[in-house]
Every structure is written in C-alpha cells, then in structure tokens.
Amino acid sequence: METQNVEPSAPPPVAPEDVLPADWTDRLDRILDAFRGRPGSLIPVMQEAQRAMGYLPLAVQEYLADGLNINASEVYGVATFYAFFRLKPVGRHVCKVCLGTACYVKGGEKIYQQLQKDLGVKHGETTVDRRFTLEGVRCVGACGLAPVVIIDEEVHREVDVMGMREILGRYA
Ligand code: FES
C-alpha cells in the first residue's frame, strides 16, 4: 500500500490537572448543549469531548459529570472501562503496531520493541516532544499485509525495523 505525505500539525493542548482554561470549558459546554436531554448521552459526550480535547483528564471528566448531572465516578468508570478513551495527552501522531498473530510472527513484536527504544516510550506513552504516542494493538484486520503499523489513519504494510525508522522520519 502506498503511503502519503503527512501534514504537520500542532500538538493537542494539555489541560492543567485541576483547572480548565476558558476555551476548554467553552468547547465542552457546546458539546454538552448538543446532547442535553438526550438519554444515553454519556458515552457520545465523552467521545466528542475526547475528539475535541485529544484526551479526557480528570478535570474534563468532572466538568462533564457536572454538565450531565451525574456523579464524576460514573464518568471515570466509563473512561477507564473502554480502551478507546484516553486519560493522558496524545502526541501529534498515534503509532499503532499490530501485535496480532500474523504480524507478531512476521516481526511485529521486534518492530514494537525497537520503536519503544528509539522513541523512549512504552505502551500508551507519548514522546517528550509530543510527536508520537506509541501503542501495541490487537489484529487490525489486515493480516495479508503483515507486519502492519498504522500511524494516524495511514496503514504501513510489510514493514521492518529499518523501514520503520524511515517512515517515522516522514512525520517530523
Ligand atoms: S495480525 Fe496484524 S493485521 Fe492481523
């Protein structure tokens, strides 16, 4: 599969631990308003908030709980139950290394280990410069292309350690 050029983008913002800046609360208010009164809106609201902020720090969870008139522990329970919710800030690019069986036997694990060394992070962590967040993931359904690494929405097929370094360089 051919890869494409990647547009550089600013890193997502990071919220302070306890106080949310006004532009964050404005965005969260708009999301809450859009879902107000709709039953079963907790997960959609959280998904929208994560899309807007990049992740769901505790202060955001508490703000959403207030806005939805529910207990903050309910939001926290959902945020920690579903793997797709992020509690820590993400980098400009999310690099997912497939560790499903087909990718694993074709070198996915080796690539994953090397990326951890090269980037200086472990699973789910973000590099100091906030350029990459690294994740090891289950089969992404492209076993015929193994080993597979997905960066943002872009699928990189039949990658190896050296090729991976070259690929990461494109995301500078
Ligand atoms: S095991 Fe990697 S795509 Fe299926």
PDB file of C-alpha atoms and ligand atoms in Angstrom:
ATOM      1  CA  MET A   1       0.000   0.000   0.000  1.00  0.00           C
ATOM      2  CA  GLU A   2       1.411   3.393  -0.958  1.00  0.00           C
ATOM      3  CA  THR A   3       1.903   5.893   1.814  1.00  0.00           C
ATOM      4  CA  GLN A   4       1.073   9.581   1.566  1.00  0.00           C
ATOM      5  CA  ASN A   5       2.716  12.771   2.703  1.00  0.00           C
ATOM      6  CA  VAL A   6       1.791  13.802   6.188  1.00  0.00           C
ATOM      7  CA  GLU A   7       0.761  17.331   7.029  1.00  0.00           C
ATOM      8  CA  PRO A   8       2.472  18.594  10.169  1.00  0.00           C
ATOM      9  CA  SER A   9       0.064  19.677  12.873  1.00  0.00           C
ATOM     10  CA  ALA A  10       0.266  21.379  16.238  1.00  0.00           C
ATOM     11  CA  PRO A  11       0.271  19.078  19.246  1.00  0.00           C
ATOM     12  CA  PRO A  12      -3.070  18.798  21.004  1.00  0.00           C
ATOM     13  CA  PRO A  13      -3.416  21.037  24.048  1.00  0.00           C
ATOM     14  CA  VAL A  14      -2.739  19.784  27.557  1.00  0.00           C
ATOM     15  CA  ALA A  15      -5.074  20.760  30.348  1.00  0.00           C
ATOM     16  CA  PRO A  16      -3.799  21.616  33.797  1.00  0.00           C
ATOM     17  CA  GLU A  17      -4.610  18.955  36.372  1.00  0.00           C
ATOM     18  CA  ASP A  18      -7.342  20.805  38.222  1.00  0.00           C
ATOM     19  CA  VAL A  19      -8.494  23.992  36.427  1.00  0.00           C
ATOM     20  CA  LEU A  20      -9.730  24.018  32.856  1.00  0.00           C
ATOM     21  CA  PRO A  21      -8.963  27.035  30.685  1.00  0.00           C
ATOM     22  CA  ALA A  22     -11.937  29.020  29.375  1.00  0.00           C
ATOM     23  CA  ASP A  23     -11.514  27.821  25.804  1.00  0.00           C
ATOM     24  CA  TRP A  24     -11.784  24.222  27.035  1.00  0.00           C
ATOM     25  CA  THR A  25     -14.945  24.890  29.037  1.00  0.00           C
ATOM     26  CA  ASP A  26     -16.443  26.746  26.052  1.00  0.00           C
ATOM     27  CA  ARG A  27     -15.877  23.721  23.843  1.00  0.00           C
ATOM     28  CA  LEU A  28     -17.178  21.328  26.466  1.00  0.00           C
ATOM     29  CA  ASP A  29     -20.262  23.492  27.001  1.00  0.00           C
ATOM     30  CA  ARG A  30     -21.047  23.346  23.293  1.00  0.00           C
ATOM     31  CA  ILE A  31     -20.775  19.557  23.376  1.00  0.00           C
ATOM     32  CA  LEU A  32     -22.932  19.291  26.492  1.00  0.00           C
ATOM     33  CA  ASP A  33     -25.539  21.610  24.964  1.00  0.00           C
ATOM     34  CA  ALA A  34     -25.711  19.483  21.829  1.00  0.00           C
ATOM     35  CA  PHE A  35     -26.544  16.378  23.858  1.00  0.00           C
ATOM     36  CA  ARG A  36     -28.548  17.905  26.678  1.00  0.00           C
ATOM     37  CA  GLY A  37     -31.716  15.984  27.475  1.00  0.00           C
ATOM     38  CA  ARG A  38     -30.838  13.053  25.253  1.00  0.00           C
ATOM     39  CA  PRO A  39     -30.922   9.704  27.034  1.00  0.00           C
ATOM     40  CA  GLY A  40     -27.765   7.585  26.917  1.00  0.00           C
ATOM     41  CA  SER A  41     -25.621  10.568  26.081  1.00  0.00           C
ATOM     42  CA  LEU A  42     -22.708   9.897  28.425  1.00  0.00           C
ATOM     43  CA  ILE A  43     -20.519   7.905  26.012  1.00  0.00           C
ATOM     44  CA  PRO A  44     -21.256  10.125  22.959  1.00  0.00           C
ATOM     45  CA  VAL A  45     -20.487  13.221  25.041  1.00  0.00           C
ATOM     46  CA  MET A  46     -17.231  11.677  26.220  1.00  0.00           C
ATOM     47  CA  GLN A  47     -16.320  10.686  22.668  1.00  0.00           C
ATOM     48  CA  GLU A  48     -16.987  14.210  21.411  1.00  0.00           C
ATOM     49  CA  ALA A  49     -15.012  15.691  24.280  1.00  0.00           C
ATOM     50  CA  GLN A  50     -12.089  13.408  23.516  1.00  0.00           C
ATOM     51  CA  ARG A  51     -12.272  14.320  19.838  1.00  0.00           C
ATOM     52  CA  ALA A  52     -12.134  17.997  20.786  1.00  0.00           C
ATOM     53  CA  MET A  53      -9.513  17.835  23.528  1.00  0.00           C
ATOM     54  CA  GLY A  54      -7.498  14.794  22.479  1.00  0.00           C
ATOM     55  CA  TYR A  55      -7.954  13.067  25.841  1.00  0.00           C
ATOM     56  CA  LEU A  56     -10.047  13.108  28.997  1.00  0.00           C
ATOM     57  CA  PRO A  57      -8.118  14.340  32.024  1.00  0.00           C
ATOM     58  CA  LEU A  58      -9.808  14.215  35.410  1.00  0.00           C
ATOM     59  CA  ALA A  59     -10.807  17.880  35.255  1.00  0.00           C
ATOM     60  CA  VAL A  60     -12.673  17.251  31.985  1.00  0.00           C
ATOM     61  CA  GLN A  61     -14.383  14.182  33.423  1.00  0.00           C
ATOM     62  CA  GLU A  62     -15.562  16.214  36.404  1.00  0.00           C
ATOM     63  CA  TYR A  63     -16.781  19.020  34.160  1.00  0.00           C
ATOM     64  CA  LEU A  64     -18.762  16.582  32.034  1.00  0.00           C
ATOM     65  CA  ALA A  65     -20.221  14.937  35.140  1.00  0.00           C
ATOM     66  CA  ASP A  66     -21.376  18.355  36.383  1.00  0.00           C
ATOM     67  CA  GLY A  67     -22.846  19.175  32.998  1.00  0.00           C
ATOM     68  CA  LEU A  68     -24.704  15.877  32.802  1.00  0.00           C
ATOM     69  CA  ASN A  69     -25.761  15.994  36.437  1.00  0.00           C
ATOM     70  CA  ILE A  70     -24.192  12.688  37.285  1.00  0.00           C
ATOM     71  CA  ASN A  71     -21.511  11.539  39.671  1.00  0.00           C
ATOM     72  CA  ALA A  72     -17.912  12.006  38.495  1.00  0.00           C
ATOM     73  CA  SER A  73     -17.182   8.389  39.433  1.00  0.00           C
ATOM     74  CA  GLU A  74     -19.635   7.302  36.727  1.00  0.00           C
ATOM     75  CA  VAL A  75     -17.677   9.183  34.071  1.00  0.00           C
ATOM     76  CA  TYR A  76     -14.393   7.867  35.451  1.00  0.00           C
ATOM     77  CA  GLY A  77     -15.756   4.299  35.412  1.00  0.00           C
ATOM     78  CA  VAL A  78     -16.672   4.585  31.731  1.00  0.00           C
ATOM     79  CA  ALA A  79     -13.392   6.327  30.848  1.00  0.00           C
ATOM     80  CA  THR A  80     -11.339   3.546  32.409  1.00  0.00           C
ATOM     81  CA  PHE A  81     -13.545   0.680  31.157  1.00  0.00           C
ATOM     82  CA  TYR A  82     -13.333   1.412  27.431  1.00  0.00           C
ATOM     83  CA  ALA A  83      -9.880   1.207  25.863  1.00  0.00           C
ATOM     84  CA  PHE A  84     -10.714   3.904  23.308  1.00  0.00           C
ATOM     85  CA  PHE A  85     -10.872   6.596  25.965  1.00  0.00           C
ATOM     86  CA  ARG A  86      -7.552   8.275  26.709  1.00  0.00           C
ATOM     87  CA  LEU A  87      -6.709   9.626  30.131  1.00  0.00           C
ATOM     88  CA  LYS A  88      -3.333  11.025  29.101  1.00  0.00           C
ATOM     89  CA  PRO A  89      -2.457  13.521  26.375  1.00  0.00           C
ATOM     90  CA  VAL A  90      -1.581  12.105  22.987  1.00  0.00           C
ATOM     91  CA  GLY A  91       1.147  13.119  20.582  1.00  0.00           C
ATOM     92  CA  ARG A  92       0.621  14.711  17.176  1.00  0.00           C
ATOM     93  CA  HIS A  93       0.731  11.209  15.681  1.00  0.00           C
ATOM     94  CA  VAL A  94      -0.545   7.950  17.121  1.00  0.00           C
ATOM     95  CA  CYS A  95       1.594   4.991  16.048  1.00  0.00           C
ATOM     96  CA  LYS A  96      -0.142   1.623  16.416  1.00  0.00           C
ATOM     97  CA  VAL A  97       1.915  -1.513  15.975  1.00  0.00           C
ATOM     98  CA  CYS A  98      -0.171  -4.598  15.278  1.00  0.00           C
ATOM     99  CA  LEU A  99       0.732  -7.436  17.649  1.00  0.00           C
ATOM    100  CA  GLY A 100      -1.852  -9.892  16.322  1.00  0.00           C
ATOM    101  CA  THR A 101      -0.585 -13.391  15.481  1.00  0.00           C
ATOM    102  CA  ALA A 102       0.217 -12.835  11.794  1.00  0.00           C
ATOM    103  CA  CYS A 103       2.078  -9.594  12.467  1.00  0.00           C
ATOM    104  CA  TYR A 104       3.753 -10.978  15.563  1.00  0.00           C
ATOM    105  CA  VAL A 105       5.285 -13.962  13.749  1.00  0.00           C
ATOM    106  CA  LYS A 106       6.431 -11.735  10.903  1.00  0.00           C
ATOM    107  CA  GLY A 107       8.359  -9.391  13.174  1.00  0.00           C
ATOM    108  CA  GLY A 108       5.732  -7.071  14.645  1.00  0.00           C
ATOM    109  CA  GLU A 109       6.981  -7.639  18.182  1.00  0.00           C
ATOM    110  CA  LYS A 110      10.578  -6.872  17.150  1.00  0.00           C
ATOM    111  CA  ILE A 111       9.443  -3.650  15.492  1.00  0.00           C
ATOM    112  CA  TYR A 112       7.437  -2.736  18.579  1.00  0.00           C
ATOM    113  CA  GLN A 113      10.412  -3.327  20.883  1.00  0.00           C
ATOM    114  CA  GLN A 114      12.680  -1.265  18.650  1.00  0.00           C
ATOM    115  CA  LEU A 115      10.185   1.582  18.458  1.00  0.00           C
ATOM    116  CA  GLN A 116       9.969   1.638  22.246  1.00  0.00           C
ATOM    117  CA  LYS A 117      13.758   2.001  22.375  1.00  0.00           C
ATOM    118  CA  ASP A 118      14.002   4.543  19.568  1.00  0.00           C
ATOM    119  CA  LEU A 119      11.175   6.719  20.897  1.00  0.00           C
ATOM    120  CA  GLY A 120      11.977   6.196  24.573  1.00  0.00           C
ATOM    121  CA  VAL A 121       8.402   5.285  25.493  1.00  0.00           C
ATOM    122  CA  LYS A 122       6.388   2.248  26.490  1.00  0.00           C
ATOM    123  CA  HIS A 123       2.865   1.205  25.525  1.00  0.00           C
ATOM    124  CA  GLY A 124       0.423   4.097  25.549  1.00  0.00           C
ATOM    125  CA  GLU A 125       3.088   6.677  26.323  1.00  0.00           C
ATOM    126  CA  THR A 126       3.874   9.862  24.424  1.00  0.00           C
ATOM    127  CA  THR A 127       7.330  11.073  23.475  1.00  0.00           C
ATOM    128  CA  VAL A 128       8.728  14.061  25.352  1.00  0.00           C
ATOM    129  CA  ASP A 129       8.365  16.258  22.256  1.00  0.00           C
ATOM    130  CA  ARG A 130       4.734  15.066  21.966  1.00  0.00           C
ATOM    131  CA  ARG A 131       5.360  13.923  18.437  1.00  0.00           C
ATOM    132  CA  PHE A 132       4.297  10.296  18.837  1.00  0.00           C
ATOM    133  CA  THR A 133       2.101   8.183  21.043  1.00  0.00           C
ATOM    134  CA  LEU A 134       3.009   4.502  20.749  1.00  0.00           C
ATOM    135  CA  GLU A 135       0.549   1.663  21.117  1.00  0.00           C
ATOM    136  CA  GLY A 136       0.695  -2.092  20.619  1.00  0.00           C
ATOM    137  CA  VAL A 137      -2.697  -3.242  19.351  1.00  0.00           C
ATOM    138  CA  ARG A 138      -4.558  -6.441  18.522  1.00  0.00           C
ATOM    139  CA  CYS A 139      -5.136  -7.595  14.940  1.00  0.00           C
ATOM    140  CA  VAL A 140      -6.247  -4.670  12.816  1.00  0.00           C
ATOM    141  CA  GLY A 141      -7.730  -6.915  10.133  1.00  0.00           C
ATOM    142  CA  ALA A 142      -5.020  -6.564   7.519  1.00  0.00           C
ATOM    143  CA  CYS A 143      -3.149  -9.827   8.144  1.00  0.00           C
ATOM    144  CA  GLY A 144      -2.221 -10.210   4.463  1.00  0.00           C
ATOM    145  CA  LEU A 145      -0.101  -7.055   4.811  1.00  0.00           C
ATOM    146  CA  ALA A 146       1.752  -8.216   7.936  1.00  0.00           C
ATOM    147  CA  PRO A 147       3.578  -6.823   9.713  1.00  0.00           C
ATOM    148  CA  VAL A 148       1.394  -3.742   9.847  1.00  0.00           C
ATOM    149  CA  VAL A 149       1.918  -0.388  11.553  1.00  0.00           C
ATOM    150  CA  ILE A 150      -0.766   2.293  11.461  1.00  0.00           C
ATOM    151  CA  ILE A 151       0.189   5.907  12.010  1.00  0.00           C
ATOM    152  CA  ASP A 152      -2.882   8.090  12.449  1.00  0.00           C
ATOM    153  CA  GLU A 153      -5.088   6.755   9.621  1.00  0.00           C
ATOM    154  CA  GLU A 154      -2.254   5.644   7.368  1.00  0.00           C
ATOM    155  CA  VAL A 155      -1.503   1.918   7.018  1.00  0.00           C
ATOM    156  CA  HIS A 156       2.128   0.873   6.522  1.00  0.00           C
ATOM    157  CA  ARG A 157       2.460  -2.679   5.244  1.00  0.00           C
ATOM    158  CA  GLU A 158       5.213  -5.290   5.416  1.00  0.00           C
ATOM    159  CA  VAL A 159       7.381  -3.003   7.483  1.00  0.00           C
ATOM    160  CA  ASP A 160      10.722  -3.840   9.083  1.00  0.00           C
ATOM    161  CA  VAL A 161      12.856  -2.088  11.685  1.00  0.00           C
ATOM    162  CA  MET A 162      14.915  -0.047   9.218  1.00  0.00           C
ATOM    163  CA  GLY A 163      11.899   0.808   7.096  1.00  0.00           C
ATOM    164  CA  MET A 164      10.059   1.916  10.211  1.00  0.00           C
ATOM    165  CA  ARG A 165      12.766   4.448  11.050  1.00  0.00           C
ATOM    166  CA  GLU A 166      12.468   5.911   7.590  1.00  0.00           C
ATOM    167  CA  ILE A 167       8.686   6.043   7.902  1.00  0.00           C
ATOM    168  CA  LEU A 168       8.835   7.821  11.269  1.00  0.00           C
ATOM    169  CA  GLY A 169      11.138  10.410   9.721  1.00  0.00           C
ATOM    170  CA  ARG A 170       8.320  11.454   7.422  1.00  0.00           C
ATOM    171  CA  TYR A 171       6.286  12.534  10.429  1.00  0.00           C
ATOM    172  CA  ALA A 172       8.817  15.105  11.611  1.00  0.00           C
TER     173      ALA A 172
HETATM  174  S1  FES B   1      -2.356  -9.790  12.869  1.00  0.00           S
HETATM  175 FE1  FES B   1      -1.771  -7.823  12.236  1.00  0.00          FE
HETATM  176  S2  FES B   1      -3.315  -7.328  10.859  1.00  0.00           S
HETATM  177 FE2  FES B   1      -3.959  -9.212  11.608  1.00  0.00          FE
END
